[in-house]
Every structure is written in structure tokens, then in C-alpha cells.
Tab-separated table of C-alpha atoms in Angstrom:
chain	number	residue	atom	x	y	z
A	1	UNK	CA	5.962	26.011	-34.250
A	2	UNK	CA	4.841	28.794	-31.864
A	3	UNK	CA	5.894	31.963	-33.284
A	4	UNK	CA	6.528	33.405	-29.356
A	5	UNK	CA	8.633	29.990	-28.232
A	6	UNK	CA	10.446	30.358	-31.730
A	7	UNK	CA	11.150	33.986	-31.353
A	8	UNK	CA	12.123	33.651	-27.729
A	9	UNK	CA	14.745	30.519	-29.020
A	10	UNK	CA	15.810	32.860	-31.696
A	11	UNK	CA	16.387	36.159	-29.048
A	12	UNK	CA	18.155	33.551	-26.644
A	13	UNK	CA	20.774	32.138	-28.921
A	14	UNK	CA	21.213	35.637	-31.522
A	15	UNK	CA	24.922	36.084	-29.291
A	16	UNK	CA	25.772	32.553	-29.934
A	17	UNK	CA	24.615	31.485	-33.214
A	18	UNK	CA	25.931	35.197	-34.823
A	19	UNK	CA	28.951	34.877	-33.418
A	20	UNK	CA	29.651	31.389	-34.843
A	21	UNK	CA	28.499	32.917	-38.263
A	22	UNK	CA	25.043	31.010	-38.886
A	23	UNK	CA	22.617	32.574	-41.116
A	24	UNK	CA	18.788	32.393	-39.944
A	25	UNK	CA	15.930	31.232	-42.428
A	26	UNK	CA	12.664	31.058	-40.592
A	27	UNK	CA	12.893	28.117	-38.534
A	28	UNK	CA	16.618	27.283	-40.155
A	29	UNK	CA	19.963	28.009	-38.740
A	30	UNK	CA	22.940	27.514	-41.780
A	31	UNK	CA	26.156	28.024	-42.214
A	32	UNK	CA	29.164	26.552	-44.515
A	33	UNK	CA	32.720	26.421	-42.737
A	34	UNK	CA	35.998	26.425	-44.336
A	35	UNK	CA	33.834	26.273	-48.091
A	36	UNK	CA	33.580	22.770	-46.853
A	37	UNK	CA	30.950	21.686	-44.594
A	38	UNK	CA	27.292	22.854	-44.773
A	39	UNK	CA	25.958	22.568	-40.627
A	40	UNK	CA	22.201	22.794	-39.743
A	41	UNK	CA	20.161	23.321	-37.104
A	42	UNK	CA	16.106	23.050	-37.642
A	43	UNK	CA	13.537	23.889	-35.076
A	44	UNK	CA	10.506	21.370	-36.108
A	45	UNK	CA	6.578	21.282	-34.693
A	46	UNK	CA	5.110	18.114	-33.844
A	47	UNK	CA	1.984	16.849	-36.062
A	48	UNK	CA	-0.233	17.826	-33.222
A	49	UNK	CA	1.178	21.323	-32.730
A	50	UNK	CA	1.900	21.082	-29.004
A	51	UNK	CA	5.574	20.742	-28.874
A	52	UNK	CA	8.881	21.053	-30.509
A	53	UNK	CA	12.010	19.751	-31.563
A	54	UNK	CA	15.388	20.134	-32.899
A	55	UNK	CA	16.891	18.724	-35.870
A	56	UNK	CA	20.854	18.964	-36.395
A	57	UNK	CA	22.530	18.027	-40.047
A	58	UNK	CA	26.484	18.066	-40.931
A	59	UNK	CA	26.890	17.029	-44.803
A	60	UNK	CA	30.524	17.828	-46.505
A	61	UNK	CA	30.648	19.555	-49.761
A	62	UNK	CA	32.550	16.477	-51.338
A	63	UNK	CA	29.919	13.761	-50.711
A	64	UNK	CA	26.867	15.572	-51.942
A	65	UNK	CA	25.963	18.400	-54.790
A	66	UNK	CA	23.558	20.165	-52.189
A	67	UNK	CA	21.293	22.183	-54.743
A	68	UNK	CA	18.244	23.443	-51.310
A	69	UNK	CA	19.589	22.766	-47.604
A	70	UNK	CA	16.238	22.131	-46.940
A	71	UNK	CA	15.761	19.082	-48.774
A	72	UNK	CA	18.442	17.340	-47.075
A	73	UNK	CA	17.806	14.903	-44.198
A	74	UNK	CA	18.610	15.766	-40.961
A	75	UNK	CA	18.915	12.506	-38.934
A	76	UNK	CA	20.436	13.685	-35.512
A	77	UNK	CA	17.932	14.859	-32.590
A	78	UNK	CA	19.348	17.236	-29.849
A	79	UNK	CA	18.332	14.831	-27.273
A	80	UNK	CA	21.562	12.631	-28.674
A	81	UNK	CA	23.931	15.960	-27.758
A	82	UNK	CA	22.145	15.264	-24.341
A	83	UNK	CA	22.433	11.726	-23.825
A	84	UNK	CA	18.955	11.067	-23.790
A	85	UNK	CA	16.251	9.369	-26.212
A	86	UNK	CA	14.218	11.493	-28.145
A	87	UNK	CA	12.544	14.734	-26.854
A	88	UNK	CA	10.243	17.376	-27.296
A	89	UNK	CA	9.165	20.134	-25.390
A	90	UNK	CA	6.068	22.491	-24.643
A	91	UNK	CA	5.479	25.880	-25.849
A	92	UNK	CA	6.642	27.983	-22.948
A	93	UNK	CA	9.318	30.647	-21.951
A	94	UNK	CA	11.217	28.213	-19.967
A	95	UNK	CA	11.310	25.635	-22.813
A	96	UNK	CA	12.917	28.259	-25.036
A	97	UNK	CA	15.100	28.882	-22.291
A	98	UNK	CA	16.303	25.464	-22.150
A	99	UNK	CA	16.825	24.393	-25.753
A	100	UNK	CA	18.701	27.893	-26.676
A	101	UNK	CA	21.022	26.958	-23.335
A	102	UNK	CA	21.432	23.368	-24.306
A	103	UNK	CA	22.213	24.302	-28.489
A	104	UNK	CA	24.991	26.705	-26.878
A	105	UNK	CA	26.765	24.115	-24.721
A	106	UNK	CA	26.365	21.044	-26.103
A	107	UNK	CA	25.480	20.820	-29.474
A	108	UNK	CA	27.404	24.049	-30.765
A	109	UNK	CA	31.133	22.837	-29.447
A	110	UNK	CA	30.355	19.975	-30.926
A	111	UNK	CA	29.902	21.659	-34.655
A	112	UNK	CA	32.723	23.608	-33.825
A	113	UNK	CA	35.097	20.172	-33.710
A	114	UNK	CA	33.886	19.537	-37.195
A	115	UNK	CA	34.132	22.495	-39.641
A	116	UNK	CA	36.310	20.870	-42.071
A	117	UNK	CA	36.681	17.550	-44.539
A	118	UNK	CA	40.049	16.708	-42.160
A	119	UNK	CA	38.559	17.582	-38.666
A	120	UNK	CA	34.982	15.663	-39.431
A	121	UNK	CA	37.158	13.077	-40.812
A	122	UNK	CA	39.304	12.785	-37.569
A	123	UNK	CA	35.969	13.272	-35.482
A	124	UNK	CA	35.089	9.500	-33.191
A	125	UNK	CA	33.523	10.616	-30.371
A	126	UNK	CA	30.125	12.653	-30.821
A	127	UNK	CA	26.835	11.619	-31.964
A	128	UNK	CA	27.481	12.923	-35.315
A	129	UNK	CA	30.414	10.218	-36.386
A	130	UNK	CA	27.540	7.800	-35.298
A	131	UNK	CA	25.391	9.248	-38.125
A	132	UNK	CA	27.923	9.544	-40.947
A	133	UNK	CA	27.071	6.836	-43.419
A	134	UNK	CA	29.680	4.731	-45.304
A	135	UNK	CA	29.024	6.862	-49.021
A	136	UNK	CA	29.933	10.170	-46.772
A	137	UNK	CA	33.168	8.565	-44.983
A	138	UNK	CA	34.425	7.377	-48.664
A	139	UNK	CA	34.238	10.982	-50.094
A	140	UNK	CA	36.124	12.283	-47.158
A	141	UNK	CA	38.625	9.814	-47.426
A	142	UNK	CA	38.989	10.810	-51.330
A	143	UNK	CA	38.828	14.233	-50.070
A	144	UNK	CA	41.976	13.588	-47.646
A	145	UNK	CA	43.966	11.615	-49.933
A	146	UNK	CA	43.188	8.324	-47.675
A	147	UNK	CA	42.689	5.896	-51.235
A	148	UNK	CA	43.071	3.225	-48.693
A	149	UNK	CA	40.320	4.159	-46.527
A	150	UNK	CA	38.462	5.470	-48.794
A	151	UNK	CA	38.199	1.709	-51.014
A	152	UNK	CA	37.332	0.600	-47.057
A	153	UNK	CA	34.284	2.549	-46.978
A	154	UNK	CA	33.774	1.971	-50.758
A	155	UNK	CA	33.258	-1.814	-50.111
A	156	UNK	CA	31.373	-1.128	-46.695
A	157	UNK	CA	28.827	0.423	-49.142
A	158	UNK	CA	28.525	-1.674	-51.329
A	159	UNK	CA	27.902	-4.326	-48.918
A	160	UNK	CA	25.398	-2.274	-47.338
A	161	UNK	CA	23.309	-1.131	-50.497
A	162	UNK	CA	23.232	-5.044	-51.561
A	163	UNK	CA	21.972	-5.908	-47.902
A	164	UNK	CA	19.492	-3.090	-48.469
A	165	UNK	CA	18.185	-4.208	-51.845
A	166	UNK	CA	17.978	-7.870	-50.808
A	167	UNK	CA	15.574	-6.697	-47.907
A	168	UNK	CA	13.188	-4.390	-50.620
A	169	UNK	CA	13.244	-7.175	-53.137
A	170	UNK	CA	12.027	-9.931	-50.579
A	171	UNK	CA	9.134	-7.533	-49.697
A	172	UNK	CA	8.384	-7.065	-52.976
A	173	UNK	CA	8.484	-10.795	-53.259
A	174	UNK	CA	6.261	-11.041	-50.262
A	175	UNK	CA	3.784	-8.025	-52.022
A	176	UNK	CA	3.587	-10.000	-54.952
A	177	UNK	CA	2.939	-13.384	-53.321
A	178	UNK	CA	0.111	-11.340	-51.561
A	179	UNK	CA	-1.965	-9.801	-54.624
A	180	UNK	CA	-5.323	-10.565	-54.759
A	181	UNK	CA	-5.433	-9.962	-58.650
A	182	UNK	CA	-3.736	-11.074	-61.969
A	183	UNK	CA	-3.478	-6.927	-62.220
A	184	UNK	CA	-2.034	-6.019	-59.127
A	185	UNK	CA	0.215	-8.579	-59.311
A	186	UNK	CA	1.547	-7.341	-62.720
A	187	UNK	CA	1.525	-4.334	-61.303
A	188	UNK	CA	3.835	-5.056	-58.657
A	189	UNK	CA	6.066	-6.867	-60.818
A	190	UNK	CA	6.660	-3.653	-62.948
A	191	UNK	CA	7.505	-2.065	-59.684
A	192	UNK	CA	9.963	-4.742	-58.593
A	193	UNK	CA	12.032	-4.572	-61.714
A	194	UNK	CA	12.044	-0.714	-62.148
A	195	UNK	CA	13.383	-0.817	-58.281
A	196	UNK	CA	15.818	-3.683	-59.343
A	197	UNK	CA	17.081	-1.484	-62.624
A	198	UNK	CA	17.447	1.555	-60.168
A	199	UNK	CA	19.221	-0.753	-57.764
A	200	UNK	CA	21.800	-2.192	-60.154
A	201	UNK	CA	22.482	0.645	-61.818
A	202	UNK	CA	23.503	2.332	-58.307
A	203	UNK	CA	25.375	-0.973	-57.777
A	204	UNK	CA	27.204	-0.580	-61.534
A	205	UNK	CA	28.215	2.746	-61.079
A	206	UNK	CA	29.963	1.916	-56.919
A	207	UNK	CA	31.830	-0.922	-58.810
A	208	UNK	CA	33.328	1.146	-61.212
A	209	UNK	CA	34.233	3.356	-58.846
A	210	UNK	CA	35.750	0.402	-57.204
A	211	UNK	CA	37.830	-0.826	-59.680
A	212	UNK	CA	39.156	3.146	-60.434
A	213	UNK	CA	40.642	3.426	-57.136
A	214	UNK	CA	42.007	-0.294	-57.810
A	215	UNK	CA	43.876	0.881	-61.019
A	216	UNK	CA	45.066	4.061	-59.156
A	217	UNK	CA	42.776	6.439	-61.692
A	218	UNK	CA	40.957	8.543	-59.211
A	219	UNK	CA	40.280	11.353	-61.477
A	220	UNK	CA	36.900	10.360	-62.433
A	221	UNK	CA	35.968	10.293	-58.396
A	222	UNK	CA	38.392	13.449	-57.939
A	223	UNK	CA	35.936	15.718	-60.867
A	224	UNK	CA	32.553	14.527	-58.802
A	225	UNK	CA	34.291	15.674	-55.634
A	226	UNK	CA	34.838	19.039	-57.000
A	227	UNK	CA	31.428	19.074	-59.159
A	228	UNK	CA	29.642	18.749	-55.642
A	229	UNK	CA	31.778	21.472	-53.872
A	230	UNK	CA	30.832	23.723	-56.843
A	231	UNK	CA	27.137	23.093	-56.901
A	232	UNK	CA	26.954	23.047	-52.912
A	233	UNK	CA	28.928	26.625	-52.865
A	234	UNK	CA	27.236	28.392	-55.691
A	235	UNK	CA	23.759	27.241	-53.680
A	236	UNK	CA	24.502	27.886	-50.530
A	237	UNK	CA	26.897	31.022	-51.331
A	238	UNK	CA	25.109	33.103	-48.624
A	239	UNK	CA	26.040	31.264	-45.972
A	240	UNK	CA	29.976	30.459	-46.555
A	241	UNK	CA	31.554	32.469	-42.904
């Protein structure tokens, strides 16, 4: 990114982003609310290194032992804060202008609605409860002390992560079908059944998971919960506001 559009950005939104306690890392805005939720905002340059965009992440301490924000994937765009499909902008004064106004009225409220397990629980009508994926919605339920919801989620994943493999495995099938040689071929096989052992085991561990919150012994899921709040605070200590 442009070091003047980025340092503009960064003079335009100091009131705003200070005041709501995030913590500035080069092109990286963190914070941790309530020693529960770790928000993001990331300023990213295209591949070209004419424009810009913004990147926004929400991840809850329970779902995930965060060990480096930064390799987390953030997978909502402003534009979605704006109602729009994705955009990027130019390099000038008046783009800086515009992205520091729109982070401060749309897309910070919006983090503000969700600074704990129970509020981004509750949360149904922003762009980021259309980004929260099953695994995250079943720790917050555990988190809550919704078991119900939480074995809703727990089988929504499971369904998903089969759906998921059966798509991979038919490419590899496809792959396979496709080698021009006895070696490649093998090759691929190798690869196939390393993915499928990865897969299953994945699979082996959501089922017994499953059948935990089906004999009412949560404890196991309970000590995960708190072994990811404890790795996600002692990383990101420096920015719990």
C-alpha cells in the first residue's frame, strides 16, 4: 500500500479507532473485547499496486487457539458494510478520506454490536453473522450454555465437512483418471489417501464430540474452550481493552 494513502487512513480514523481501544500494527488494526473476541481490520494492496482494500475479521476466543492474528483469514470486504460488491480504491487523499469515513460509520457500530461470545451469538443482521461458519456458531453455543444449539451446529458441520470431502475426493478421482503416467498416477493416489486420513480423522474427532454432548459429558469440549481462550489471550495480551 501507499505509505501517504495509508498514513492519511491512519491520521483520519486515530479519534475513532483509539477511542474504541484498537491497537495499530503497520497496516493492522486489533483489538480483543471483553477477553473474548479478537476484531480486525486490514488495509491490503492489490497485486498490481494501484489500489486498496479493506479486510475485516471477528473470531471468538472459544472457537479458535489464535497463536499470530495475522495468520487468520479475514473473509469480510468493507464493500459488504456498504452494500455493495467488492471494491477497491485509488491512491489519493480523497480515497483515504472515504474509507476512514466509511470504517467509522458503518463498519465500526457494527463491531461494536459484537464484542462478546453472548452479543455475537445474538447478532442476525450484519454481514458478519453471514460469515460465521457452523464450527464457530457450535463453540459459542458451548460457550453460552446452548448444548442444544450447539449439537445443531455440531451436525450442520459435520454435514458440511462430509459435503466438502466428497467434492476433493471426486477431483482427486477425476486427477487420477487424468494422469498421463503409471507415476503420477501413484502419485496422486498417495495424495488422495493422505487427504482421506486427514479427512476422517477431522470427521472421528466431530463425532466424538457428538456423542459427548449426547451423553451430557461436555467437559472434554468445555477444557478446549478454555485451552483456546488461554492461548488466544496470552498471544494477543497487548491488545485486550
Amino acid at each position: 500500500m501507499d505509505k501517504t494513502t495509508l498514513k492519511q487512513i491512519k491520521e483520519n480514523l486515530k479519534p475513532h479507532m483509539k477511542a474504541a481501544g484498537f491497537k495499530t500494527e503497520g497496516q493492522w488494526y486489533v483489538r480483543v473485547t471483553n477477553r473474548q473476541i479478537c476484531q480486525i481490520i486490514n488495509f491490503q494492496g492489490s497485486s498490481g499496486g494501484d489500489c486498496f482494500t479493506v479486510n475485516i475479521g471477528i473470531y471468538p476466543l472459544c472457537a479458535e487457539a489464535i497463536t499470530n492474528y495475522k495468520y487468520l483469514n479475514l473473509d469480510i470486504r468493507i464493500a459488504e458494510f456498504m452494500g455493495k460488491a467488492d471494491t477497491w480504491w485509488n491512491y489519493t487523499k480523497e480515497s483515504a478520506d472515504q474509507v476512514a469515513q466509511i470504517l467509522s460509520e458503518l463498519v465500526l457500530p457494527v463491531l461494536e454490536r459484537c464484542t462478546s461470545y453472548e452479543a455475537l451469538f445474538a447478532v442476525t443482521d450484519t454481514v458478519i453473522s453471514e460469515h460465521m461458519w457452523y464450527g464457530t456458531l457450535f463453540y459459542l453455543s458451548m460457550a453460552n450454555g446452548e448444548y442444544e444449539k450447539a449439537a445443531f451446529y455440531l451436525e450442520k458441520q459435520i454435514a458440511a465437512q462430509r459435503d466438502t470431502a466428497e467434492e476433493n475426493l471426486k477431483w482427486y478421482d477425476l486427477v487420477i483418471s487424468e494422469a498421463t503416467t503409471e507415476s503420477a498416477k501413484a502419485d496422486w493416489l498417495v495424495k488422495k489417501e493422505e487427504y482421506f486420513q486427514f479427512f476422517q480423522k477431522d470427521i472421528d474427532r466431530l463425532l466424538a464430540m457428538k456423542e459427548q454432548l449426547k451423553q451430557g459429558n461436555c467437559s472434554g469440549i468445555l477444557d478446549k474452550i478454555a485451552q483456546n481462550e488461554k492461548a488466544g489471550l496470552e498471544n494477543l495480551s497487548k491488545y485486550v481493552i
